[in-house]
Amino acid sequence: MRPRAVALAAALLLAALGTAGAAPPGAGPSLPERMADTGGGSQLITAEAPRATATTGMLTWWDRRDGRWVAAGSAPARFGANGLTEGASRTQGTRTTPTGLYGLPYAFGIAPKPDGARYPYRQVTKESWWCQDNGSGAYNRWSEPRAADCRAAEAEHLITYGTQYAHALVTDFNYASPVRGRGAGIFLHVDGEGATAGCVSVPAEAMRAILRWADPDRGPHLAIGTDSGPTALTRY
């Protein structure tokens, strides 16, 4: 394809991504308005897959304005290598993305906090780990330095994921009161080379845009699910 044609195609794709999820006038309620719960805030991120076995889908971030939800932006999303599964019954190590509605406690990254970002942001250092060891008191927690009872083989050394963890948001999946064996370290982060080990990922520019948009005072949540069936987003 000629360079000019490539540029035009890219522009059309970006335009489509930027408006995905925004229903045209008269098309009926938007996705958040059809959900059982949106977390109670005025910001929401939806990560929707076409089916539970899918490894790709669409992520949209929404604002609540004048009593209705309006799409602020969208980007292609990636899910776990083995698709999606109900978060309440997920098993650790299955490389599945847990469905459900989750808070977003804080952001982190190897790269500096994006200009204009308001979210609490933790800078990754060489001593930063995320513990996934079921036998550790630091299970499903940032550990800096790595806790003595958290085996290195059962933890992520965050700085070694230079692409994926350039910027990320922590989800509160299995976080407030961790259930051993359910899973740890489920984030919204930058795309790697393919499907994830259970997180949701998006292109780098989309991740930066989300961090600039997210306002902790507006109570943003992340809803993960499918467009229909037992793990449909509208259930959450």
PDB file of C-alpha atoms in Angstrom:
ATOM      1  CA  MET A   1       0.000   0.000   0.000  1.00  0.00           C
ATOM      2  CA  ARG A   2       1.307   3.478  -0.856  1.00  0.00           C
ATOM      3  CA  PRO A   3       2.375   5.737   2.055  1.00  0.00           C
ATOM      4  CA  ARG A   4      -0.510   8.153   1.491  1.00  0.00           C
ATOM      5  CA  ALA A   5      -2.992   5.290   1.488  1.00  0.00           C
ATOM      6  CA  VAL A   6      -1.455   3.872   4.670  1.00  0.00           C
ATOM      7  CA  ALA A   7      -1.793   7.232   6.410  1.00  0.00           C
ATOM      8  CA  LEU A   8      -5.430   7.540   5.332  1.00  0.00           C
ATOM      9  CA  ALA A   9      -6.213   4.018   6.533  1.00  0.00           C
ATOM     10  CA  ALA A  10      -4.572   4.725   9.897  1.00  0.00           C
ATOM     11  CA  ALA A  11      -6.537   7.943  10.287  1.00  0.00           C
ATOM     12  CA  LEU A  12      -9.798   6.148   9.561  1.00  0.00           C
ATOM     13  CA  LEU A  13      -8.928   3.434  12.110  1.00  0.00           C
ATOM     14  CA  LEU A  14      -8.167   5.975  14.817  1.00  0.00           C
ATOM     15  CA  ALA A  15     -11.392   7.790  14.105  1.00  0.00           C
ATOM     16  CA  ALA A  16     -13.304   4.535  14.425  1.00  0.00           C
ATOM     17  CA  LEU A  17     -11.587   3.653  17.708  1.00  0.00           C
ATOM     18  CA  GLY A  18     -12.278   7.082  19.120  1.00  0.00           C
ATOM     19  CA  THR A  19     -16.013   6.724  18.583  1.00  0.00           C
ATOM     20  CA  ALA A  20     -16.474   3.012  19.305  1.00  0.00           C
ATOM     21  CA  GLY A  21     -19.073   2.346  21.983  1.00  0.00           C
ATOM     22  CA  ALA A  22     -20.825   5.673  21.516  1.00  0.00           C
ATOM     23  CA  ALA A  23     -24.336   4.823  20.378  1.00  0.00           C
ATOM     24  CA  PRO A  24     -25.770   7.075  17.673  1.00  0.00           C
ATOM     25  CA  PRO A  25     -28.851   9.139  18.508  1.00  0.00           C
ATOM     26  CA  GLY A  26     -31.921   6.948  18.856  1.00  0.00           C
ATOM     27  CA  ALA A  27     -29.905   3.709  19.039  1.00  0.00           C
ATOM     28  CA  GLY A  28     -30.975   2.921  22.600  1.00  0.00           C
ATOM     29  CA  PRO A  29     -29.152   2.860  25.952  1.00  0.00           C
ATOM     30  CA  SER A  30     -25.362   2.794  25.948  1.00  0.00           C
ATOM     31  CA  LEU A  31     -23.485  -0.180  27.392  1.00  0.00           C
ATOM     32  CA  PRO A  32     -23.034   1.320  30.904  1.00  0.00           C
ATOM     33  CA  GLU A  33     -26.728   2.190  31.032  1.00  0.00           C
ATOM     34  CA  ARG A  34     -27.537  -1.504  30.444  1.00  0.00           C
ATOM     35  CA  MET A  35     -25.217  -2.734  33.190  1.00  0.00           C
ATOM     36  CA  ALA A  36     -26.473  -3.874  36.589  1.00  0.00           C
ATOM     37  CA  ASP A  37     -23.817  -1.804  38.390  1.00  0.00           C
ATOM     38  CA  THR A  38     -21.210   0.728  37.308  1.00  0.00           C
ATOM     39  CA  GLY A  39     -19.512   1.220  40.666  1.00  0.00           C
ATOM     40  CA  GLY A  40     -21.284   4.396  41.742  1.00  0.00           C
ATOM     41  CA  GLY A  41     -18.824   6.862  40.223  1.00  0.00           C
ATOM     42  CA  SER A  42     -18.997   9.099  37.176  1.00  0.00           C
ATOM     43  CA  GLN A  43     -16.200   7.370  35.241  1.00  0.00           C
ATOM     44  CA  LEU A  44     -16.165   3.794  33.956  1.00  0.00           C
ATOM     45  CA  ILE A  45     -13.933   1.603  31.795  1.00  0.00           C
ATOM     46  CA  THR A  46     -15.506  -1.357  29.992  1.00  0.00           C
ATOM     47  CA  ALA A  47     -13.417  -4.189  28.539  1.00  0.00           C
ATOM     48  CA  GLU A  48     -15.674  -6.292  26.320  1.00  0.00           C
ATOM     49  CA  ALA A  49     -14.879  -9.521  24.490  1.00  0.00           C
ATOM     50  CA  PRO A  50     -17.184 -11.100  21.890  1.00  0.00           C
ATOM     51  CA  ARG A  51     -17.168 -14.448  23.751  1.00  0.00           C
ATOM     52  CA  ALA A  52     -15.477 -16.114  26.714  1.00  0.00           C
ATOM     53  CA  THR A  53     -12.875 -17.872  24.547  1.00  0.00           C
ATOM     54  CA  ALA A  54     -11.760 -14.655  22.853  1.00  0.00           C
ATOM     55  CA  THR A  55      -8.352 -13.109  23.469  1.00  0.00           C
ATOM     56  CA  THR A  56      -9.199  -9.735  21.910  1.00  0.00           C
ATOM     57  CA  GLY A  57     -12.012  -7.212  22.192  1.00  0.00           C
ATOM     58  CA  MET A  58     -12.651  -3.531  22.815  1.00  0.00           C
ATOM     59  CA  LEU A  59     -11.946  -1.262  25.760  1.00  0.00           C
ATOM     60  CA  THR A  60     -13.955   1.963  26.148  1.00  0.00           C
ATOM     61  CA  TRP A  61     -13.714   4.654  28.781  1.00  0.00           C
ATOM     62  CA  TRP A  62     -16.856   6.569  29.686  1.00  0.00           C
ATOM     63  CA  ASP A  63     -17.926   9.762  31.456  1.00  0.00           C
ATOM     64  CA  ARG A  64     -21.239  10.297  33.199  1.00  0.00           C
ATOM     65  CA  ARG A  65     -22.544  13.646  31.906  1.00  0.00           C
ATOM     66  CA  ASP A  66     -25.965  15.206  32.414  1.00  0.00           C
ATOM     67  CA  GLY A  67     -27.452  11.909  33.531  1.00  0.00           C
ATOM     68  CA  ARG A  68     -26.097   9.747  30.704  1.00  0.00           C
ATOM     69  CA  TRP A  69     -22.917   7.843  29.879  1.00  0.00           C
ATOM     70  CA  VAL A  70     -20.807   9.203  27.026  1.00  0.00           C
ATOM     71  CA  ALA A  71     -17.816   7.412  25.490  1.00  0.00           C
ATOM     72  CA  ALA A  72     -14.606   9.424  25.971  1.00  0.00           C
ATOM     73  CA  GLY A  73     -12.364   7.047  23.993  1.00  0.00           C
ATOM     74  CA  SER A  74     -11.838   3.471  22.853  1.00  0.00           C
ATOM     75  CA  ALA A  75      -9.000   1.141  21.894  1.00  0.00           C
ATOM     76  CA  PRO A  76      -8.529  -2.523  20.972  1.00  0.00           C
ATOM     77  CA  ALA A  77      -8.006  -4.710  24.045  1.00  0.00           C
ATOM     78  CA  ARG A  78      -6.278  -8.009  24.697  1.00  0.00           C
ATOM     79  CA  PHE A  79      -7.257 -10.608  27.286  1.00  0.00           C
ATOM     80  CA  GLY A  80      -5.810 -13.797  28.735  1.00  0.00           C
ATOM     81  CA  ALA A  81      -4.380 -16.467  26.452  1.00  0.00           C
ATOM     82  CA  ASN A  82      -7.186 -18.803  27.560  1.00  0.00           C
ATOM     83  CA  GLY A  83      -9.941 -16.206  27.338  1.00  0.00           C
ATOM     84  CA  LEU A  84     -12.168 -14.940  30.126  1.00  0.00           C
ATOM     85  CA  THR A  85     -13.753 -16.624  33.133  1.00  0.00           C
ATOM     86  CA  GLU A  86     -16.010 -15.647  36.020  1.00  0.00           C
ATOM     87  CA  GLY A  87     -13.850 -13.743  38.483  1.00  0.00           C
ATOM     88  CA  ALA A  88     -15.502 -15.164  41.590  1.00  0.00           C
ATOM     89  CA  SER A  89     -14.477 -18.706  40.673  1.00  0.00           C
ATOM     90  CA  ARG A  90     -11.228 -18.122  38.763  1.00  0.00           C
ATOM     91  CA  THR A  91      -8.206 -20.324  39.491  1.00  0.00           C
ATOM     92  CA  GLN A  92      -4.680 -18.903  39.593  1.00  0.00           C
ATOM     93  CA  GLY A  93      -2.350 -19.907  36.788  1.00  0.00           C
ATOM     94  CA  THR A  94      -5.115 -20.554  34.238  1.00  0.00           C
ATOM     95  CA  ARG A  95      -4.112 -17.572  32.044  1.00  0.00           C
ATOM     96  CA  THR A  96      -7.702 -16.370  32.047  1.00  0.00           C
ATOM     97  CA  THR A  97      -8.966 -12.834  32.566  1.00  0.00           C
ATOM     98  CA  PRO A  98     -11.432 -12.527  35.471  1.00  0.00           C
ATOM     99  CA  THR A  99     -14.786 -10.992  34.594  1.00  0.00           C
ATOM    100  CA  GLY A 100     -16.507  -8.628  36.997  1.00  0.00           C
ATOM    101  CA  LEU A 101     -16.573  -5.027  38.183  1.00  0.00           C
ATOM    102  CA  TYR A 102     -13.399  -3.804  39.880  1.00  0.00           C
ATOM    103  CA  GLY A 103     -12.098  -0.689  41.555  1.00  0.00           C
ATOM    104  CA  LEU A 104      -8.756   0.787  40.543  1.00  0.00           C
ATOM    105  CA  PRO A 105      -6.687   1.466  43.679  1.00  0.00           C
ATOM    106  CA  TYR A 106      -3.646   3.105  42.059  1.00  0.00           C
ATOM    107  CA  ALA A 107      -1.460   3.332  38.984  1.00  0.00           C
ATOM    108  CA  PHE A 108       2.197   2.439  38.560  1.00  0.00           C
ATOM    109  CA  GLY A 109       4.857   2.376  35.934  1.00  0.00           C
ATOM    110  CA  ILE A 110       8.456   2.034  34.892  1.00  0.00           C
ATOM    111  CA  ALA A 111       8.040   5.229  32.872  1.00  0.00           C
ATOM    112  CA  PRO A 112       7.325   8.505  34.651  1.00  0.00           C
ATOM    113  CA  LYS A 113       3.765   9.490  35.451  1.00  0.00           C
ATOM    114  CA  PRO A 114       2.199  10.993  32.299  1.00  0.00           C
ATOM    115  CA  ASP A 115       1.839  14.759  32.265  1.00  0.00           C
ATOM    116  CA  GLY A 116      -1.601  15.737  33.492  1.00  0.00           C
ATOM    117  CA  ALA A 117      -2.326  12.410  35.205  1.00  0.00           C
ATOM    118  CA  ARG A 118      -4.086  12.755  38.572  1.00  0.00           C
ATOM    119  CA  TYR A 119      -4.184   9.140  39.703  1.00  0.00           C
ATOM    120  CA  PRO A 120      -1.968   8.033  42.620  1.00  0.00           C
ATOM    121  CA  TYR A 121       1.127   6.734  40.831  1.00  0.00           C
ATOM    122  CA  ARG A 122       3.850   4.439  42.141  1.00  0.00           C
ATOM    123  CA  GLN A 123       7.202   4.477  40.371  1.00  0.00           C
ATOM    124  CA  VAL A 124       8.759   1.066  39.688  1.00  0.00           C
ATOM    125  CA  THR A 125      12.326   0.554  40.926  1.00  0.00           C
ATOM    126  CA  LYS A 126      14.740  -2.366  40.763  1.00  0.00           C
ATOM    127  CA  GLU A 127      13.372  -3.481  44.138  1.00  0.00           C
ATOM    128  CA  SER A 128       9.703  -3.546  43.056  1.00  0.00           C
ATOM    129  CA  TRP A 129       7.946  -6.936  42.971  1.00  0.00           C
ATOM    130  CA  TRP A 130       4.349  -8.141  42.840  1.00  0.00           C
ATOM    131  CA  CYS A 131       3.958 -11.179  45.060  1.00  0.00           C
ATOM    132  CA  GLN A 132       1.906 -14.104  43.724  1.00  0.00           C
ATOM    133  CA  ASP A 133       3.124 -16.666  46.257  1.00  0.00           C
ATOM    134  CA  ASN A 134       0.090 -18.249  47.942  1.00  0.00           C
ATOM    135  CA  GLY A 135       2.158 -18.939  51.045  1.00  0.00           C
ATOM    136  CA  SER A 136       3.289 -15.354  51.539  1.00  0.00           C
ATOM    137  CA  GLY A 137       1.845 -12.670  53.766  1.00  0.00           C
ATOM    138  CA  ALA A 138       2.411 -10.308  50.831  1.00  0.00           C
ATOM    139  CA  TYR A 139       0.188 -12.314  48.464  1.00  0.00           C
ATOM    140  CA  ASN A 140      -1.309 -10.109  45.738  1.00  0.00           C
ATOM    141  CA  ARG A 141       0.541  -7.059  46.943  1.00  0.00           C
ATOM    142  CA  TRP A 142       3.340  -4.783  45.773  1.00  0.00           C
ATOM    143  CA  SER A 143       6.429  -5.831  47.709  1.00  0.00           C
ATOM    144  CA  GLU A 144       9.477  -3.574  47.873  1.00  0.00           C
ATOM    145  CA  PRO A 145      11.884  -5.130  48.486  1.00  0.00           C
ATOM    146  CA  ARG A 146      10.527  -8.622  47.864  1.00  0.00           C
ATOM    147  CA  ALA A 147       9.154 -10.083  51.090  1.00  0.00           C
ATOM    148  CA  ALA A 148      11.307 -12.766  52.670  1.00  0.00           C
ATOM    149  CA  ASP A 149       8.464 -15.297  52.514  1.00  0.00           C
ATOM    150  CA  CYS A 150       7.662 -14.532  48.848  1.00  0.00           C
ATOM    151  CA  ARG A 151       9.612 -16.773  46.487  1.00  0.00           C
ATOM    152  CA  ALA A 152      11.095 -15.045  43.448  1.00  0.00           C
ATOM    153  CA  ALA A 153       9.720 -17.818  41.234  1.00  0.00           C
ATOM    154  CA  GLU A 154       6.227 -16.911  42.479  1.00  0.00           C
ATOM    155  CA  ALA A 155       6.504 -13.155  42.013  1.00  0.00           C
ATOM    156  CA  GLU A 156       6.786 -10.652  39.170  1.00  0.00           C
ATOM    157  CA  HIS A 157       9.899  -8.485  39.143  1.00  0.00           C
ATOM    158  CA  LEU A 158       8.071  -5.476  37.753  1.00  0.00           C
ATOM    159  CA  ILE A 159      11.020  -3.708  36.178  1.00  0.00           C
ATOM    160  CA  THR A 160      11.690  -6.669  33.870  1.00  0.00           C
ATOM    161  CA  TYR A 161       8.407  -5.980  32.015  1.00  0.00           C
ATOM    162  CA  GLY A 162       9.636  -2.814  30.347  1.00  0.00           C
ATOM    163  CA  THR A 163       6.937  -2.702  27.684  1.00  0.00           C
ATOM    164  CA  GLN A 164       3.880  -3.939  29.556  1.00  0.00           C
ATOM    165  CA  TYR A 165       4.497  -2.047  32.774  1.00  0.00           C
ATOM    166  CA  ALA A 166       5.599   1.221  31.270  1.00  0.00           C
ATOM    167  CA  HIS A 167       2.198   2.317  32.620  1.00  0.00           C
ATOM    168  CA  ALA A 168      -0.472   0.282  34.401  1.00  0.00           C
ATOM    169  CA  LEU A 169      -3.497   0.450  36.665  1.00  0.00           C
ATOM    170  CA  VAL A 170      -3.932  -2.009  39.525  1.00  0.00           C
ATOM    171  CA  THR A 171      -7.377  -3.658  39.680  1.00  0.00           C
ATOM    172  CA  ASP A 172      -8.864  -4.759  42.968  1.00  0.00           C
ATOM    173  CA  PHE A 173      -9.574  -8.273  41.713  1.00  0.00           C
ATOM    174  CA  ASN A 174      -8.908 -10.549  44.733  1.00  0.00           C
ATOM    175  CA  TYR A 175      -7.253  -7.591  46.405  1.00  0.00           C
ATOM    176  CA  ALA A 176      -9.173  -6.349  49.453  1.00  0.00           C
ATOM    177  CA  SER A 177      -9.426  -9.809  51.081  1.00  0.00           C
ATOM    178  CA  PRO A 178      -7.280 -12.110  48.903  1.00  0.00           C
ATOM    179  CA  VAL A 179      -8.429 -15.704  48.431  1.00  0.00           C
ATOM    180  CA  ARG A 180      -5.362 -17.923  48.022  1.00  0.00           C
ATOM    181  CA  GLY A 181      -5.301 -19.694  44.703  1.00  0.00           C
ATOM    182  CA  ARG A 182      -7.705 -17.334  42.958  1.00  0.00           C
ATOM    183  CA  GLY A 183      -5.096 -15.143  41.327  1.00  0.00           C
ATOM    184  CA  ALA A 184      -2.869 -12.142  41.793  1.00  0.00           C
ATOM    185  CA  GLY A 185      -1.505  -9.249  39.798  1.00  0.00           C
ATOM    186  CA  ILE A 186      -4.427  -8.487  37.481  1.00  0.00           C
ATOM    187  CA  PHE A 187      -3.723  -5.116  35.877  1.00  0.00           C
ATOM    188  CA  LEU A 188      -4.757  -2.893  32.995  1.00  0.00           C
ATOM    189  CA  HIS A 189      -1.456  -2.345  31.209  1.00  0.00           C
ATOM    190  CA  VAL A 190       0.309  -1.741  27.903  1.00  0.00           C
ATOM    191  CA  ASP A 191       0.210  -4.412  25.188  1.00  0.00           C
ATOM    192  CA  GLY A 192       3.022  -6.942  24.999  1.00  0.00           C
ATOM    193  CA  GLU A 193       3.558  -9.264  22.051  1.00  0.00           C
ATOM    194  CA  GLY A 194       0.214 -11.069  22.245  1.00  0.00           C
ATOM    195  CA  ALA A 195      -2.452 -12.264  24.661  1.00  0.00           C
ATOM    196  CA  THR A 196      -1.879 -11.697  28.372  1.00  0.00           C
ATOM    197  CA  ALA A 197      -1.499 -14.056  31.333  1.00  0.00           C
ATOM    198  CA  GLY A 198      -4.830 -12.781  32.687  1.00  0.00           C
ATOM    199  CA  CYS A 199      -4.598  -8.992  32.608  1.00  0.00           C
ATOM    200  CA  VAL A 200      -6.269  -6.599  30.166  1.00  0.00           C
ATOM    201  CA  SER A 201      -3.898  -4.726  27.858  1.00  0.00           C
ATOM    202  CA  VAL A 202      -4.193  -1.870  25.373  1.00  0.00           C
ATOM    203  CA  PRO A 203      -1.815   0.044  23.080  1.00  0.00           C
ATOM    204  CA  ALA A 204       0.662   2.343  24.828  1.00  0.00           C
ATOM    205  CA  GLU A 205      -0.940   5.601  23.701  1.00  0.00           C
ATOM    206  CA  ALA A 206      -4.359   4.416  24.887  1.00  0.00           C
ATOM    207  CA  MET A 207      -2.904   3.557  28.302  1.00  0.00           C
ATOM    208  CA  ARG A 208      -1.402   7.036  28.605  1.00  0.00           C
ATOM    209  CA  ALA A 209      -4.711   8.588  27.528  1.00  0.00           C
ATOM    210  CA  ILE A 210      -6.583   6.599  30.180  1.00  0.00           C
ATOM    211  CA  LEU A 211      -4.189   7.775  32.904  1.00  0.00           C
ATOM    212  CA  ARG A 212      -4.648  11.400  31.832  1.00  0.00           C
ATOM    213  CA  TRP A 213      -8.424  10.951  31.803  1.00  0.00           C
ATOM    214  CA  ALA A 214      -8.889   8.988  35.039  1.00  0.00           C
ATOM    215  CA  ASP A 215      -9.854  11.085  38.040  1.00  0.00           C
ATOM    216  CA  PRO A 216      -9.781   9.299  41.421  1.00  0.00           C
ATOM    217  CA  ASP A 217     -12.332  11.787  42.772  1.00  0.00           C
ATOM    218  CA  ARG A 218     -14.845  10.479  40.221  1.00  0.00           C
ATOM    219  CA  GLY A 219     -14.605   6.842  41.355  1.00  0.00           C
ATOM    220  CA  PRO A 220     -13.610   5.057  38.135  1.00  0.00           C
ATOM    221  CA  HIS A 221     -14.115   1.288  37.899  1.00  0.00           C
ATOM    222  CA  LEU A 222     -13.142  -1.352  35.362  1.00  0.00           C
ATOM    223  CA  ALA A 223     -15.842  -3.759  34.138  1.00  0.00           C
ATOM    224  CA  ILE A 224     -14.629  -6.866  32.284  1.00  0.00           C
ATOM    225  CA  GLY A 225     -16.920  -9.250  30.455  1.00  0.00           C
ATOM    226  CA  THR A 226     -18.445 -10.533  27.246  1.00  0.00           C
ATOM    227  CA  ASP A 227     -21.200  -9.104  25.092  1.00  0.00           C
ATOM    228  CA  SER A 228     -23.604 -11.915  26.070  1.00  0.00           C
ATOM    229  CA  GLY A 229     -23.885 -15.148  28.019  1.00  0.00           C
ATOM    230  CA  PRO A 230     -23.025 -16.006  31.648  1.00  0.00           C
ATOM    231  CA  THR A 231     -20.113 -13.545  31.721  1.00  0.00           C
ATOM    232  CA  ALA A 232     -21.937 -10.683  29.949  1.00  0.00           C
ATOM    233  CA  LEU A 233     -20.904  -7.188  30.985  1.00  0.00           C
ATOM    234  CA  THR A 234     -24.540  -6.308  31.596  1.00  0.00           C
ATOM    235  CA  ARG A 235     -24.566  -8.745  34.541  1.00  0.00           C
ATOM    236  CA  TYR A 236     -22.051  -6.698  36.506  1.00  0.00           C
TER     237      TYR A 236
END
